[in-house]
Amino acid sequence: MSTRVLVTGGAGYIGSHACKALADAGYEPVTYDNMVNGHEELVKWGPLEVGDILDGERLKEVIDKYDPYACMHFAAFALVGESVEDPAKYYRNNVLGTISLLEALREKGINRLIFSSSAAVYGNPVKIPIPDDHPLSPVNPYGETKRVMESVLRDFGAAYGLKSASLRYFNAAGADPDGESGELHHPETHLIPLVLEVAAGKREYITVFGDDYDTPDGTCVRDYIHVTDLADAHVRALERLDEGNVTTAYNLGNGNGFSVLEVIETARKVTGHPIPTEIGPRRAGDPPVLVADSGRIKEELGWVSVYSELETIIEHAWNFFRRDW
Ligand code: UFG
């Protein structure tokens, strides 16, 4: 059997880290990316094939060329706010695009898939930490596209024998500890990179989106997980699919919640810069607290978070941010 893995979105933030983890584990990642949000400089661990997941013919051409035995599917739009403003873009790419990919894989006899899902499938959780079997009730189109695809994967598993694992990421953060990859979003919307831009003097202050939540310091609490720990989970999930016929989903977080103000304070320590803040209004669609119970992946795959300290996560992000200095 080939050791090649088709990695859609492999030129992006999480996808590129997964390519490194795959290469380190002896696989050959083949990146398939439309380069809308991808970066050629992050494709270092295997070939890059430019193409869109909606383009079934191009997908099949690339599959014929490399003969991958499995697919990791990262290619997606992932901004909650944008998904509310332009749901068509999200359903077209994240749902239609993923179905186009699944059909190409099925036609070519590839029956293993690791899917990037999200904590956004839970909406406003009724239990914290959120267990893997918590009801799915997304509150925005982005989360809905992920929930829909998890259902499609289950049905394709039952009908066509597709083996899949959906990984529900909490807040992916940090960068490759060796500095070989990191976060390069344009425009940037995520808290940690924005805070680092302030530390670097590229922005004057960071706006805290609301300080009147029902949380210890009034700001939102999130579960930040190092992108290298996420990448490792993908390889483990793939190896599990090699063993049996499964459709499954796993939470992926550290199980520790940090408030927006705690993140900013930790970034001050790591960078040694003051990082001025301004309190702004709440951002629509932000649940007050999202913290994972990642019990299932720990138990079934022996996954552990290696870089669980927020300080380490921010330090690695900072090192990547300053790489050209
Ligand atoms: N925040 C600020 N100021 C900013 C940016 C963010 O206060 O300038 C706050 C947000 O309100 C939130 C926290 O920082 O409370 C983290 O925000 P991010 O935008 O970094 O991340 P999200 O929690 O909104 O989003 C993440 C993923 C999404 C996923 C979502 C699930 O990036 O893809 O979790 O709810 F959908």
mmCIF file of C-alpha atoms and ligand atoms in Angstrom:
data_model
loop_
_atom_site.group_PDB
_atom_site.id
_atom_site.type_symbol
_atom_site.label_atom_id
_atom_site.label_comp_id
_atom_site.label_asym_id
_atom_site.label_seq_id
_atom_site.Cartn_x
_atom_site.Cartn_y
_atom_site.Cartn_z
ATOM 1 C CA MET A 1 0.000 0.000 0.000
ATOM 2 C CA SER A 2 1.163 3.506 -0.793
ATOM 3 C CA THR A 3 2.184 5.725 2.130
ATOM 4 C CA ARG A 4 0.933 8.837 0.361
ATOM 5 C CA VAL A 5 -1.726 10.980 1.961
ATOM 6 C CA LEU A 6 -3.662 13.627 0.032
ATOM 7 C CA VAL A 7 -3.745 16.729 2.230
ATOM 8 C CA THR A 8 -6.311 19.286 1.099
ATOM 9 C CA GLY A 9 -5.464 22.687 2.516
ATOM 10 C CA GLY A 10 -1.913 21.503 3.143
ATOM 11 C CA ALA A 11 -0.601 25.017 2.417
ATOM 12 C CA GLY A 12 -2.580 26.444 5.320
ATOM 13 C CA TYR A 13 -1.922 26.791 9.013
ATOM 14 C CA ILE A 14 -3.064 23.461 10.455
ATOM 15 C CA GLY A 15 -2.625 21.535 7.186
ATOM 16 C CA SER A 16 1.054 22.443 6.893
ATOM 17 C CA HIS A 17 1.746 21.277 10.448
ATOM 18 C CA ALA A 18 -0.051 18.026 9.630
ATOM 19 C CA CYS A 19 2.199 17.592 6.564
ATOM 20 C CA LYS A 20 5.237 17.855 8.818
ATOM 21 C CA ALA A 21 3.783 15.360 11.304
ATOM 22 C CA LEU A 22 2.969 12.962 8.449
ATOM 23 C CA ALA A 23 6.476 13.219 6.992
ATOM 24 C CA ASP A 24 8.007 12.684 10.460
ATOM 25 C CA ALA A 25 5.890 9.540 10.849
ATOM 26 C CA GLY A 26 7.040 8.116 7.494
ATOM 27 C CA TYR A 27 4.136 9.145 5.265
ATOM 28 C CA GLU A 28 4.336 11.193 2.074
ATOM 29 C CA PRO A 29 1.974 14.177 2.181
ATOM 30 C CA VAL A 30 0.689 15.524 -1.151
ATOM 31 C CA THR A 31 -0.762 18.998 -0.714
ATOM 32 C CA TYR A 32 -3.859 19.911 -2.726
ATOM 33 C CA ASP A 33 -4.676 23.572 -2.205
ATOM 34 C CA ASN A 34 -6.389 26.293 -4.241
ATOM 35 C CA MET A 35 -3.954 28.819 -2.701
ATOM 36 C CA VAL A 36 -6.759 31.244 -1.816
ATOM 37 C CA ASN A 37 -5.555 31.181 1.793
ATOM 38 C CA GLY A 38 -2.555 28.884 1.310
ATOM 39 C CA HIS A 39 1.127 29.840 1.303
ATOM 40 C CA GLU A 40 3.663 28.180 -0.945
ATOM 41 C CA GLU A 41 6.373 28.764 1.660
ATOM 42 C CA LEU A 42 4.542 26.441 4.070
ATOM 43 C CA VAL A 43 4.600 23.481 1.657
ATOM 44 C CA LYS A 44 7.886 21.855 2.642
ATOM 45 C CA TRP A 45 7.203 18.197 3.235
ATOM 46 C CA GLY A 46 5.928 17.007 -0.142
ATOM 47 C CA PRO A 47 4.635 18.199 -3.521
ATOM 48 C CA LEU A 48 2.078 20.970 -4.019
ATOM 49 C CA GLU A 49 -0.749 20.496 -6.500
ATOM 50 C CA VAL A 50 -2.862 23.580 -7.047
ATOM 51 C CA GLY A 51 -6.562 22.869 -7.387
ATOM 52 C CA ASP A 52 -9.950 23.450 -5.857
ATOM 53 C CA ILE A 53 -11.919 20.811 -3.971
ATOM 54 C CA LEU A 54 -14.963 21.753 -6.057
ATOM 55 C CA ASP A 55 -13.064 20.651 -9.177
ATOM 56 C CA GLY A 56 -13.676 16.912 -9.241
ATOM 57 C CA GLU A 57 -11.753 16.343 -12.475
ATOM 58 C CA ARG A 58 -8.638 18.043 -11.145
ATOM 59 C CA LEU A 59 -8.907 16.080 -7.900
ATOM 60 C CA LYS A 60 -9.084 12.777 -9.794
ATOM 61 C CA GLU A 61 -6.134 13.795 -11.961
ATOM 62 C CA VAL A 62 -4.026 14.423 -8.830
ATOM 63 C CA ILE A 63 -5.211 11.188 -7.221
ATOM 64 C CA ASP A 64 -4.242 9.272 -10.375
ATOM 65 C CA LYS A 65 -0.818 10.909 -10.376
ATOM 66 C CA TYR A 66 0.079 10.108 -6.736
ATOM 67 C CA ASP A 67 -2.149 7.162 -5.792
ATOM 68 C CA PRO A 68 -2.699 8.250 -2.150
ATOM 69 C CA TYR A 69 -4.230 5.710 0.222
ATOM 70 C CA ALA A 70 -5.908 8.235 2.527
ATOM 71 C CA CYS A 71 -6.928 11.867 2.741
ATOM 72 C CA MET A 72 -6.669 14.545 5.397
ATOM 73 C CA HIS A 73 -9.151 17.269 4.582
ATOM 74 C CA PHE A 74 -8.306 20.734 5.917
ATOM 75 C CA ALA A 75 -9.442 22.904 2.999
ATOM 76 C CA ALA A 76 -12.278 25.064 4.327
ATOM 77 C CA PHE A 77 -13.286 28.600 5.092
ATOM 78 C CA ALA A 78 -13.188 29.080 8.851
ATOM 79 C CA LEU A 79 -14.282 32.559 9.894
ATOM 80 C CA VAL A 80 -17.437 32.553 11.974
ATOM 81 C CA GLY A 81 -18.328 36.214 11.321
ATOM 82 C CA GLU A 82 -17.834 35.918 7.572
ATOM 83 C CA SER A 83 -19.997 32.779 7.523
ATOM 84 C CA VAL A 84 -22.884 34.785 8.984
ATOM 85 C CA GLU A 85 -22.465 37.511 6.363
ATOM 86 C CA ASP A 86 -21.924 35.199 3.385
ATOM 87 C CA PRO A 87 -23.319 31.738 4.173
ATOM 88 C CA ALA A 88 -23.402 30.769 0.481
ATOM 89 C CA LYS A 89 -19.603 30.930 0.346
ATOM 90 C CA TYR A 90 -19.392 28.582 3.331
ATOM 91 C CA TYR A 91 -21.975 26.048 2.202
ATOM 92 C CA ARG A 92 -20.489 26.016 -1.309
ATOM 93 C CA ASN A 93 -16.935 25.439 -0.225
ATOM 94 C CA ASN A 94 -17.241 23.531 3.045
ATOM 95 C CA VAL A 95 -20.239 21.366 2.110
ATOM 96 C CA LEU A 96 -20.383 21.127 -1.702
ATOM 97 C CA GLY A 97 -16.590 21.146 -1.920
ATOM 98 C CA THR A 98 -16.266 18.383 0.659
ATOM 99 C CA ILE A 99 -18.903 16.264 -1.089
ATOM 100 C CA SER A 100 -17.040 16.761 -4.384
ATOM 101 C CA LEU A 101 -13.892 15.542 -2.620
ATOM 102 C CA LEU A 102 -15.692 12.539 -1.099
ATOM 103 C CA GLU A 103 -17.025 11.548 -4.523
ATOM 104 C CA ALA A 104 -13.599 11.764 -6.111
ATOM 105 C CA LEU A 105 -12.147 9.663 -3.283
ATOM 106 C CA ARG A 106 -14.923 7.106 -3.596
ATOM 107 C CA GLU A 107 -14.518 6.833 -7.365
ATOM 108 C CA LYS A 108 -10.813 6.205 -6.863
ATOM 109 C CA GLY A 109 -11.335 3.642 -4.082
ATOM 110 C CA ILE A 110 -9.847 5.732 -1.237
ATOM 111 C CA ASN A 111 -11.789 4.983 1.919
ATOM 112 C CA ARG A 112 -9.903 6.718 4.735
ATOM 113 C CA LEU A 113 -10.502 10.332 5.669
ATOM 114 C CA ILE A 114 -9.519 12.605 8.535
ATOM 115 C CA PHE A 115 -11.833 15.605 8.643
ATOM 116 C CA SER A 116 -11.243 19.019 10.246
ATOM 117 C CA SER A 117 -14.288 19.663 12.365
ATOM 118 C CA SER A 118 -14.646 22.318 15.029
ATOM 119 C CA ALA A 119 -15.875 23.136 18.519
ATOM 120 C CA ALA A 120 -18.274 25.367 16.596
ATOM 121 C CA VAL A 121 -20.494 22.278 16.094
ATOM 122 C CA TYR A 122 -21.551 22.567 19.757
ATOM 123 C CA GLY A 123 -22.913 26.118 19.621
ATOM 124 C CA ASN A 124 -23.567 27.363 23.148
ATOM 125 C CA PRO A 125 -22.660 24.305 25.207
ATOM 126 C CA VAL A 126 -24.858 23.147 28.061
ATOM 127 C CA LYS A 127 -21.967 21.380 29.799
ATOM 128 C CA ILE A 128 -18.351 22.491 30.460
ATOM 129 C CA PRO A 129 -15.920 20.883 29.842
ATOM 130 C CA ILE A 130 -17.697 19.760 26.686
ATOM 131 C CA PRO A 131 -17.795 15.948 26.408
ATOM 132 C CA ASP A 132 -17.395 14.223 23.028
ATOM 133 C CA ASP A 133 -21.050 13.150 23.098
ATOM 134 C CA HIS A 134 -22.432 16.607 23.864
ATOM 135 C CA PRO A 135 -25.399 17.484 21.581
ATOM 136 C CA LEU A 136 -24.472 19.324 18.382
ATOM 137 C CA SER A 137 -26.258 22.627 18.019
ATOM 138 C CA PRO A 138 -24.231 25.116 15.979
ATOM 139 C CA VAL A 139 -25.156 28.788 16.198
ATOM 140 C CA ASN A 140 -23.544 30.013 12.965
ATOM 141 C CA PRO A 141 -23.258 28.818 9.342
ATOM 142 C CA TYR A 142 -19.586 27.850 9.753
ATOM 143 C CA GLY A 143 -20.408 25.447 12.593
ATOM 144 C CA GLU A 144 -23.405 24.192 10.647
ATOM 145 C CA THR A 145 -21.224 23.291 7.628
ATOM 146 C CA LYS A 146 -19.041 21.175 9.931
ATOM 147 C CA ARG A 147 -22.030 19.510 11.596
ATOM 148 C CA VAL A 148 -23.596 18.706 8.220
ATOM 149 C CA MET A 149 -20.351 17.163 7.005
ATOM 150 C CA GLU A 150 -20.042 15.002 10.109
ATOM 151 C CA SER A 151 -23.499 13.598 9.254
ATOM 152 C CA VAL A 152 -22.498 13.065 5.623
ATOM 153 C CA LEU A 153 -19.395 11.169 6.764
ATOM 154 C CA ARG A 154 -21.486 8.941 9.015
ATOM 155 C CA ASP A 155 -23.879 8.145 6.157
ATOM 156 C CA PHE A 156 -21.044 7.564 3.663
ATOM 157 C CA GLY A 157 -19.462 5.270 6.244
ATOM 158 C CA ALA A 158 -22.632 3.186 6.565
ATOM 159 C CA ALA A 159 -23.399 3.104 2.841
ATOM 160 C CA TYR A 160 -19.998 3.079 1.133
ATOM 161 C CA GLY A 161 -17.573 1.874 3.804
ATOM 162 C CA LEU A 162 -15.798 5.237 4.191
ATOM 163 C CA LYS A 163 -13.703 5.157 7.366
ATOM 164 C CA SER A 164 -13.433 8.590 8.917
ATOM 165 C CA ALA A 165 -12.485 10.545 11.993
ATOM 166 C CA SER A 166 -13.738 14.085 12.556
ATOM 167 C CA LEU A 167 -11.475 16.108 14.811
ATOM 168 C CA ARG A 168 -13.285 18.898 16.601
ATOM 169 C CA TYR A 169 -10.618 21.510 17.183
ATOM 170 C CA PHE A 170 -10.971 24.009 19.964
ATOM 171 C CA ASN A 171 -8.667 27.056 19.542
ATOM 172 C CA ALA A 172 -5.697 26.068 17.410
ATOM 173 C CA ALA A 173 -2.708 28.222 18.338
ATOM 174 C CA GLY A 174 1.085 28.303 18.472
ATOM 175 C CA ALA A 175 3.529 27.325 15.757
ATOM 176 C CA ASP A 176 5.946 24.564 14.869
ATOM 177 C CA PRO A 177 8.534 24.353 17.713
ATOM 178 C CA ASP A 178 11.323 24.216 15.075
ATOM 179 C CA GLY A 179 9.990 27.390 13.457
ATOM 180 C CA GLU A 180 9.235 25.651 10.150
ATOM 181 C CA SER A 181 5.566 26.624 9.978
ATOM 182 C CA GLY A 182 3.108 28.927 11.666
ATOM 183 C CA GLU A 183 0.039 31.079 11.351
ATOM 184 C CA LEU A 184 -0.145 33.404 8.308
ATOM 185 C CA HIS A 185 -3.746 34.534 8.015
ATOM 186 C CA HIS A 186 -4.698 37.560 5.916
ATOM 187 C CA PRO A 187 -6.644 39.255 7.310
ATOM 188 C CA GLU A 188 -5.817 38.008 10.809
ATOM 189 C CA THR A 189 -8.795 37.657 13.141
ATOM 190 C CA HIS A 190 -7.498 35.323 15.864
ATOM 191 C CA LEU A 191 -6.648 36.555 19.306
ATOM 192 C CA ILE A 192 -3.066 35.332 19.813
ATOM 193 C CA PRO A 193 -1.568 36.529 16.499
ATOM 194 C CA LEU A 194 -3.352 39.881 16.880
ATOM 195 C CA VAL A 195 -1.952 40.276 20.386
ATOM 196 C CA LEU A 196 1.522 39.505 19.014
ATOM 197 C CA GLU A 197 1.065 42.170 16.331
ATOM 198 C CA VAL A 198 0.451 44.659 19.151
ATOM 199 C CA ALA A 199 3.543 43.395 21.001
ATOM 200 C CA ALA A 200 5.558 43.900 17.814
ATOM 201 C CA GLY A 201 4.301 47.467 17.412
ATOM 202 C CA LYS A 202 2.359 46.651 14.235
ATOM 203 C CA ARG A 203 -0.930 47.514 15.923
ATOM 204 C CA GLU A 204 -1.572 50.075 18.647
ATOM 205 C CA TYR A 205 -3.795 48.022 20.953
ATOM 206 C CA ILE A 206 -5.902 44.901 21.151
ATOM 207 C CA THR A 207 -9.654 45.247 21.466
ATOM 208 C CA VAL A 208 -11.150 42.894 24.030
ATOM 209 C CA PHE A 209 -14.530 41.803 22.700
ATOM 210 C CA GLY A 210 -16.637 42.254 25.823
ATOM 211 C CA ASP A 211 -15.790 42.180 29.531
ATOM 212 C CA ASP A 212 -19.297 41.576 30.859
ATOM 213 C CA TYR A 213 -19.561 37.813 30.310
ATOM 214 C CA ASP A 214 -20.432 35.473 33.153
ATOM 215 C CA THR A 215 -16.806 34.339 33.557
ATOM 216 C CA PRO A 216 -14.263 34.998 36.357
ATOM 217 C CA ASP A 217 -12.868 38.212 34.806
ATOM 218 C CA GLY A 218 -15.787 38.960 32.476
ATOM 219 C CA THR A 219 -13.939 38.047 29.250
ATOM 220 C CA CYS A 220 -14.466 34.926 27.105
ATOM 221 C CA VAL A 221 -12.709 31.724 28.049
ATOM 222 C CA ARG A 222 -11.207 29.456 25.391
ATOM 223 C CA ASP A 223 -9.223 26.229 25.255
ATOM 224 C CA TYR A 224 -6.011 26.919 23.290
ATOM 225 C CA ILE A 225 -4.373 23.846 21.787
ATOM 226 C CA HIS A 226 -0.910 23.789 20.238
ATOM 227 C CA VAL A 227 -1.048 23.185 16.489
ATOM 228 C CA THR A 228 1.703 20.536 16.763
ATOM 229 C CA ASP A 229 -0.443 18.589 19.248
ATOM 230 C CA LEU A 230 -3.316 18.874 16.787
ATOM 231 C CA ALA A 231 -1.116 17.612 13.963
ATOM 232 C CA ASP A 232 -0.016 14.636 16.044
ATOM 233 C CA ALA A 233 -3.667 13.757 16.709
ATOM 234 C CA HIS A 234 -4.267 13.570 12.946
ATOM 235 C CA VAL A 235 -1.539 10.987 12.454
ATOM 236 C CA ARG A 236 -2.852 8.933 15.364
ATOM 237 C CA ALA A 237 -6.394 9.112 14.007
ATOM 238 C CA LEU A 238 -5.171 7.975 10.582
ATOM 239 C CA GLU A 239 -3.367 5.013 12.120
ATOM 240 C CA ARG A 240 -6.547 4.084 13.927
ATOM 241 C CA LEU A 241 -8.434 4.034 10.616
ATOM 242 C CA ASP A 242 -5.831 1.634 9.272
ATOM 243 C CA GLU A 243 -6.885 -0.784 12.000
ATOM 244 C CA GLY A 244 -10.636 -0.886 11.560
ATOM 245 C CA ASN A 245 -13.866 0.289 10.041
ATOM 246 C CA VAL A 246 -14.940 3.358 11.933
ATOM 247 C CA THR A 247 -16.764 6.643 11.737
ATOM 248 C CA THR A 248 -15.861 8.631 14.770
ATOM 249 C CA ALA A 249 -15.374 12.147 16.146
ATOM 250 C CA TYR A 250 -12.997 13.431 18.785
ATOM 251 C CA ASN A 251 -12.707 16.661 20.729
ATOM 252 C CA LEU A 252 -9.273 18.199 20.608
ATOM 253 C CA GLY A 253 -8.422 20.666 23.315
ATOM 254 C CA ASN A 254 -6.218 20.908 26.377
ATOM 255 C CA GLY A 255 -9.032 20.958 28.881
ATOM 256 C CA ASN A 256 -7.779 24.266 30.327
ATOM 257 C CA GLY A 257 -9.650 27.487 29.788
ATOM 258 C CA PHE A 258 -7.947 30.886 29.536
ATOM 259 C CA SER A 259 -9.719 34.214 29.411
ATOM 260 C CA VAL A 260 -8.908 36.871 26.833
ATOM 261 C CA LEU A 261 -7.236 38.940 29.565
ATOM 262 C CA GLU A 262 -5.164 35.941 30.710
ATOM 263 C CA VAL A 263 -3.965 35.393 27.143
ATOM 264 C CA ILE A 264 -2.925 39.035 26.884
ATOM 265 C CA GLU A 265 -1.155 38.917 30.257
ATOM 266 C CA THR A 266 0.736 35.753 29.265
ATOM 267 C CA ALA A 267 1.745 37.387 25.970
ATOM 268 C CA ARG A 268 3.118 40.359 27.934
ATOM 269 C CA LYS A 269 5.311 37.961 29.930
ATOM 270 C CA VAL A 270 6.496 36.030 26.876
ATOM 271 C CA THR A 271 7.252 39.047 24.700
ATOM 272 C CA GLY A 272 8.306 41.575 27.336
ATOM 273 C CA HIS A 273 6.136 44.193 25.629
ATOM 274 C CA PRO A 274 3.319 46.170 27.267
ATOM 275 C CA ILE A 275 0.378 45.288 24.851
ATOM 276 C CA PRO A 276 -2.217 48.011 25.484
ATOM 277 C CA THR A 277 -5.868 46.928 25.519
ATOM 278 C CA GLU A 278 -9.191 48.577 24.855
ATOM 279 C CA ILE A 279 -12.511 47.113 25.956
ATOM 280 C CA GLY A 280 -14.942 46.886 23.046
ATOM 281 C CA PRO A 281 -18.418 45.451 22.602
ATOM 282 C CA ARG A 282 -19.075 41.712 22.474
ATOM 283 C CA ARG A 283 -18.508 40.020 19.117
ATOM 284 C CA ALA A 284 -21.698 38.404 17.813
ATOM 285 C CA GLY A 285 -21.801 34.633 18.143
ATOM 286 C CA ASP A 286 -19.068 34.239 20.797
ATOM 287 C CA PRO A 287 -20.033 31.668 23.452
ATOM 288 C CA PRO A 288 -18.725 32.748 26.917
ATOM 289 C CA VAL A 289 -16.804 29.525 27.616
ATOM 290 C CA LEU A 290 -15.503 26.758 25.326
ATOM 291 C CA VAL A 291 -13.368 24.143 27.036
ATOM 292 C CA ALA A 292 -12.914 20.578 25.797
ATOM 293 C CA ASP A 293 -13.121 17.272 27.537
ATOM 294 C CA SER A 294 -10.821 15.342 25.185
ATOM 295 C CA GLY A 295 -11.345 12.067 27.024
ATOM 296 C CA ARG A 296 -12.199 9.962 23.980
ATOM 297 C CA ILE A 297 -9.054 10.675 21.969
ATOM 298 C CA LYS A 298 -6.863 10.190 25.036
ATOM 299 C CA GLU A 299 -8.453 6.873 25.815
ATOM 300 C CA GLU A 300 -8.785 5.479 22.291
ATOM 301 C CA LEU A 301 -5.665 6.872 20.621
ATOM 302 C CA GLY A 302 -3.358 7.526 23.568
ATOM 303 C CA TRP A 303 -3.130 11.180 22.510
ATOM 304 C CA VAL A 304 -1.627 13.587 25.001
ATOM 305 C CA SER A 305 -0.996 17.254 24.704
ATOM 306 C CA VAL A 306 2.781 17.769 24.763
ATOM 307 C CA TYR A 307 2.748 21.569 24.566
ATOM 308 C CA SER A 308 -0.074 22.219 26.986
ATOM 309 C CA GLU A 309 1.287 25.384 28.631
ATOM 310 C CA LEU A 310 -0.214 28.592 27.294
ATOM 311 C CA GLU A 311 3.161 30.235 27.724
ATOM 312 C CA THR A 312 4.808 27.673 25.413
ATOM 313 C CA ILE A 313 2.028 28.049 22.844
ATOM 314 C CA ILE A 314 2.466 31.836 22.772
ATOM 315 C CA GLU A 315 6.271 31.567 22.812
ATOM 316 C CA HIS A 316 6.265 29.335 19.715
ATOM 317 C CA ALA A 317 3.815 31.674 17.955
ATOM 318 C CA TRP A 318 6.063 34.620 18.872
ATOM 319 C CA ASN A 319 9.183 32.869 17.571
ATOM 320 C CA PHE A 320 7.500 32.226 14.225
ATOM 321 C CA PHE A 321 6.113 35.757 14.097
ATOM 322 C CA ARG A 322 9.633 37.158 14.527
ATOM 323 C CA ARG A 323 11.364 34.703 12.185
ATOM 324 C CA ASP A 324 12.535 37.322 9.704
ATOM 325 C CA TRP A 325 13.706 39.838 12.298
HETATM 326 N N1 UFG B 1 -11.017 38.156 20.761
HETATM 327 C C1 UFG B 1 -10.887 39.451 21.256
HETATM 328 N N2 UFG B 1 -10.303 40.380 20.449
HETATM 329 C C2 UFG B 1 -9.854 40.106 19.186
HETATM 330 C C3 UFG B 1 -9.970 38.776 18.695
HETATM 331 C C4 UFG B 1 -10.570 37.830 19.516
HETATM 332 O O1 UFG B 1 -11.285 39.751 22.381
HETATM 333 O O2 UFG B 1 -9.362 41.024 18.517
HETATM 334 C C5 UFG B 1 -11.615 37.134 21.624
HETATM 335 C C6 UFG B 1 -12.848 36.493 21.012
HETATM 336 O O3 UFG B 1 -13.997 37.231 21.322
HETATM 337 C C7 UFG B 1 -12.809 35.108 21.671
HETATM 338 C C8 UFG B 1 -11.337 34.838 21.895
HETATM 339 O O4 UFG B 1 -10.692 36.105 21.803
HETATM 340 O O5 UFG B 1 -13.444 35.175 22.904
HETATM 341 C C9 UFG B 1 -10.744 33.918 20.838
HETATM 342 O O6 UFG B 1 -11.095 34.419 19.564
HETATM 343 P P1 UFG B 1 -10.506 33.822 18.207
HETATM 344 O O7 UFG B 1 -11.093 34.646 17.104
HETATM 345 O O8 UFG B 1 -9.044 33.716 18.316
HETATM 346 O O9 UFG B 1 -11.078 32.356 18.174
HETATM 347 P P2 UFG B 1 -12.610 31.861 18.252
HETATM 348 O O10 UFG B 1 -12.777 31.276 19.617
HETATM 349 O O11 UFG B 1 -13.578 32.864 17.852
HETATM 350 O O12 UFG B 1 -12.626 30.834 17.054
HETATM 351 C C10 UFG B 1 -12.177 29.526 17.133
HETATM 352 C C11 UFG B 1 -11.763 29.066 15.742
HETATM 353 C C12 UFG B 1 -12.967 29.002 14.852
HETATM 354 C C13 UFG B 1 -14.032 28.165 15.488
HETATM 355 C C14 UFG B 1 -14.359 28.689 16.849
HETATM 356 C C15 UFG B 1 -15.343 27.822 17.549
HETATM 357 O O13 UFG B 1 -10.808 29.928 15.215
HETATM 358 O O14 UFG B 1 -12.612 28.453 13.609
HETATM 359 O O15 UFG B 1 -13.184 28.733 17.650
HETATM 360 O O16 UFG B 1 -16.237 28.609 18.257
HETATM 361 F F1 UFG B 1 -15.158 28.185 14.768
#
